Amino acid sequence: IEVWHSDHSPEQQTYYAALADRLGIAKSGGSDYHGDGLHRACRLGGVQLPPAEFARLEALTTGAR
């Protein structure tokens, strides 16, 4: 689930993170660009996962546990 996104408030991030934990699904996020006016002003790369969450997501995608 995309927890960290330029359109998510801190409260929404907390909610989505807890939901992912409860459901046992991976947490992701980012600031990909879909064109002008589609999301709040956000530079490409402006939203990042916390380092520990990135490492956890990377481990899931490489099969490392």
Short mmCIF file of N, CA and C in Angstrom, two decimals, residues 4-65:
data_model
loop_
_atom_site.label_atom_id
_atom_site.label_comp_id
_atom_site.label_asym_id
_atom_site.label_seq_id
_atom_site.Cartn_x
_atom_site.Cartn_y
_atom_site.Cartn_z
N TRP A 4 3.44 6.58 1.88
CA TRP A 4 4.06 7.90 1.75
C TRP A 4 3.81 8.44 0.35
N HIS A 5 3.03 9.50 0.25
CA HIS A 5 2.64 10.10 -1.02
C HIS A 5 2.43 11.59 -0.79
N SER A 6 2.68 12.38 -1.80
CA SER A 6 2.57 13.84 -1.66
C SER A 6 1.16 14.29 -1.30
N ASP A 7 0.15 13.51 -1.62
CA ASP A 7 -1.23 13.88 -1.30
C ASP A 7 -1.69 13.39 0.07
N HIS A 8 -0.85 12.62 0.78
CA HIS A 8 -1.25 12.07 2.07
C HIS A 8 -0.80 12.97 3.22
N SER A 9 -1.73 13.24 4.11
CA SER A 9 -1.40 13.99 5.32
C SER A 9 -0.65 13.06 6.28
N PRO A 10 -0.01 13.61 7.31
CA PRO A 10 0.62 12.74 8.32
C PRO A 10 -0.37 11.77 8.94
N GLU A 11 -1.60 12.20 9.14
CA GLU A 11 -2.61 11.31 9.71
C GLU A 11 -2.94 10.17 8.77
N GLN A 12 -3.02 10.47 7.47
CA GLN A 12 -3.28 9.42 6.49
C GLN A 12 -2.10 8.44 6.42
N GLN A 13 -0.88 8.95 6.51
CA GLN A 13 0.29 8.07 6.49
C GLN A 13 0.25 7.11 7.68
N THR A 14 -0.11 7.63 8.84
CA THR A 14 -0.23 6.79 10.03
C THR A 14 -1.30 5.73 9.83
N TYR A 15 -2.43 6.14 9.28
CA TYR A 15 -3.53 5.20 9.04
C TYR A 15 -3.11 4.11 8.07
N TYR A 16 -2.53 4.49 6.93
CA TYR A 16 -2.15 3.50 5.91
C TYR A 16 -1.04 2.58 6.42
N ALA A 17 -0.11 3.11 7.19
CA ALA A 17 0.95 2.26 7.76
C ALA A 17 0.35 1.22 8.71
N ALA A 18 -0.58 1.64 9.55
CA ALA A 18 -1.23 0.71 10.48
C ALA A 18 -2.06 -0.33 9.72
N LEU A 19 -2.73 0.10 8.67
CA LEU A 19 -3.52 -0.81 7.86
C LEU A 19 -2.62 -1.87 7.21
N ALA A 20 -1.51 -1.44 6.65
CA ALA A 20 -0.57 -2.38 6.04
C ALA A 20 -0.05 -3.37 7.07
N ASP A 21 0.28 -2.88 8.26
CA ASP A 21 0.75 -3.78 9.32
C ASP A 21 -0.34 -4.79 9.68
N ARG A 22 -1.56 -4.32 9.83
CA ARG A 22 -2.67 -5.20 10.21
C ARG A 22 -2.93 -6.26 9.15
N LEU A 23 -2.81 -5.88 7.87
CA LEU A 23 -3.07 -6.81 6.77
C LEU A 23 -1.84 -7.63 6.37
N GLY A 24 -0.68 -7.25 6.90
CA GLY A 24 0.55 -7.97 6.56
C GLY A 24 1.01 -7.73 5.13
N ILE A 25 0.79 -6.50 4.64
CA ILE A 25 1.21 -6.18 3.27
C ILE A 25 2.32 -5.14 3.30
N ALA A 26 3.04 -5.06 2.20
CA ALA A 26 4.19 -4.16 2.10
C ALA A 26 3.73 -2.70 2.06
N LYS A 27 4.61 -1.83 2.57
CA LYS A 27 4.38 -0.38 2.55
C LYS A 27 5.31 0.22 1.50
N SER A 28 4.77 1.10 0.69
CA SER A 28 5.59 1.77 -0.31
C SER A 28 5.26 3.26 -0.31
N GLY A 29 5.88 3.97 -1.22
CA GLY A 29 5.63 5.39 -1.35
C GLY A 29 6.50 5.98 -2.41
N GLY A 30 6.30 7.25 -2.66
CA GLY A 30 7.13 7.92 -3.63
C GLY A 30 6.50 9.18 -4.17
N SER A 31 7.18 9.74 -5.14
CA SER A 31 6.73 11.00 -5.74
C SER A 31 6.89 10.92 -7.25
N ASP A 32 6.34 9.87 -7.84
CA ASP A 32 6.39 9.76 -9.29
C ASP A 32 5.58 10.90 -9.91
N TYR A 33 5.85 11.21 -11.15
CA TYR A 33 5.27 12.37 -11.80
C TYR A 33 4.29 11.92 -12.88
N HIS A 34 3.04 12.38 -12.80
CA HIS A 34 2.02 12.01 -13.77
C HIS A 34 1.58 13.18 -14.64
N GLY A 35 2.21 14.33 -14.49
CA GLY A 35 1.86 15.48 -15.30
C GLY A 35 1.41 16.66 -14.45
N ASP A 36 1.44 17.83 -15.04
CA ASP A 36 1.08 19.05 -14.33
C ASP A 36 -0.37 19.00 -13.86
N GLY A 37 -0.59 19.45 -12.63
CA GLY A 37 -1.93 19.62 -12.10
C GLY A 37 -2.60 18.36 -11.59
N LEU A 38 -1.92 17.21 -11.61
CA LEU A 38 -2.56 15.98 -11.18
C LEU A 38 -2.42 15.71 -9.69
N HIS A 39 -1.43 16.27 -9.06
CA HIS A 39 -1.21 16.12 -7.63
C HIS A 39 -0.73 17.46 -7.09
N ARG A 40 -0.71 17.58 -5.76
CA ARG A 40 -0.14 18.79 -5.18
C ARG A 40 1.27 18.98 -5.73
N ALA A 41 1.74 20.19 -5.69
CA ALA A 41 3.09 20.47 -6.17
C ALA A 41 4.09 19.60 -5.43
N CYS A 42 4.76 18.77 -6.15
CA CYS A 42 5.75 17.87 -5.56
C CYS A 42 6.81 17.57 -6.60
N ARG A 43 8.03 17.80 -6.22
CA ARG A 43 9.13 17.50 -7.12
C ARG A 43 9.37 15.99 -7.17
N LEU A 44 9.78 15.50 -8.33
CA LEU A 44 10.17 14.11 -8.47
C LEU A 44 11.25 13.81 -7.45
N GLY A 45 11.02 12.80 -6.63
CA GLY A 45 11.96 12.46 -5.57
C GLY A 45 11.70 13.20 -4.28
N GLY A 46 10.66 14.03 -4.23
CA GLY A 46 10.37 14.83 -3.05
C GLY A 46 9.76 14.07 -1.89
N VAL A 47 9.25 12.87 -2.16
CA VAL A 47 8.69 12.02 -1.11
C VAL A 47 9.52 10.75 -1.08
N GLN A 48 10.01 10.41 0.08
CA GLN A 48 10.87 9.23 0.19
C GLN A 48 10.39 8.33 1.32
N LEU A 49 10.67 7.05 1.19
CA LEU A 49 10.38 6.11 2.27
C LEU A 49 11.40 6.31 3.37
N PRO A 50 10.99 6.09 4.62
CA PRO A 50 11.99 6.04 5.69
C PRO A 50 13.01 4.93 5.36
N PRO A 51 14.28 5.13 5.67
CA PRO A 51 15.31 4.15 5.31
C PRO A 51 14.99 2.71 5.72
N ALA A 52 14.48 2.51 6.92
CA ALA A 52 14.17 1.15 7.37
C ALA A 52 13.06 0.53 6.52
N GLU A 53 12.08 1.34 6.11
CA GLU A 53 10.99 0.81 5.28
C GLU A 53 11.49 0.51 3.88
N PHE A 54 12.41 1.32 3.37
CA PHE A 54 12.98 1.03 2.05
C PHE A 54 13.74 -0.29 2.10
N ALA A 55 14.53 -0.50 3.14
CA ALA A 55 15.28 -1.75 3.29
C ALA A 55 14.33 -2.95 3.37
N ARG A 56 13.23 -2.80 4.10
CA ARG A 56 12.25 -3.87 4.22
C ARG A 56 11.61 -4.18 2.87
N LEU A 57 11.24 -3.14 2.12
CA LEU A 57 10.64 -3.33 0.80
C LEU A 57 11.64 -3.94 -0.16
N GLU A 58 12.87 -3.49 -0.10
CA GLU A 58 13.92 -4.05 -0.96
C GLU A 58 14.12 -5.54 -0.67
N ALA A 59 14.12 -5.90 0.59
CA ALA A 59 14.28 -7.31 0.97
C ALA A 59 13.13 -8.15 0.43
N LEU A 60 11.93 -7.61 0.44
CA LEU A 60 10.77 -8.34 -0.11
C LEU A 60 10.91 -8.58 -1.61
N THR A 61 11.46 -7.61 -2.31
CA THR A 61 11.55 -7.73 -3.77
C THR A 61 12.73 -8.57 -4.21
N THR A 62 13.72 -8.74 -3.35
CA THR A 62 14.89 -9.55 -3.73
C THR A 62 14.83 -10.95 -3.15
N GLY A 63 13.81 -11.22 -2.35
CA GLY A 63 13.68 -12.54 -1.75
C GLY A 63 14.44 -12.71 -0.46
N ALA A 64 15.21 -11.69 -0.05
CA ALA A 64 15.94 -11.75 1.22
C ALA A 64 14.96 -11.54 2.35
N ARG A 65 15.14 -12.24 3.43
CA ARG A 65 14.22 -12.09 4.57
C ARG A 65 14.99 -11.85 5.83
#
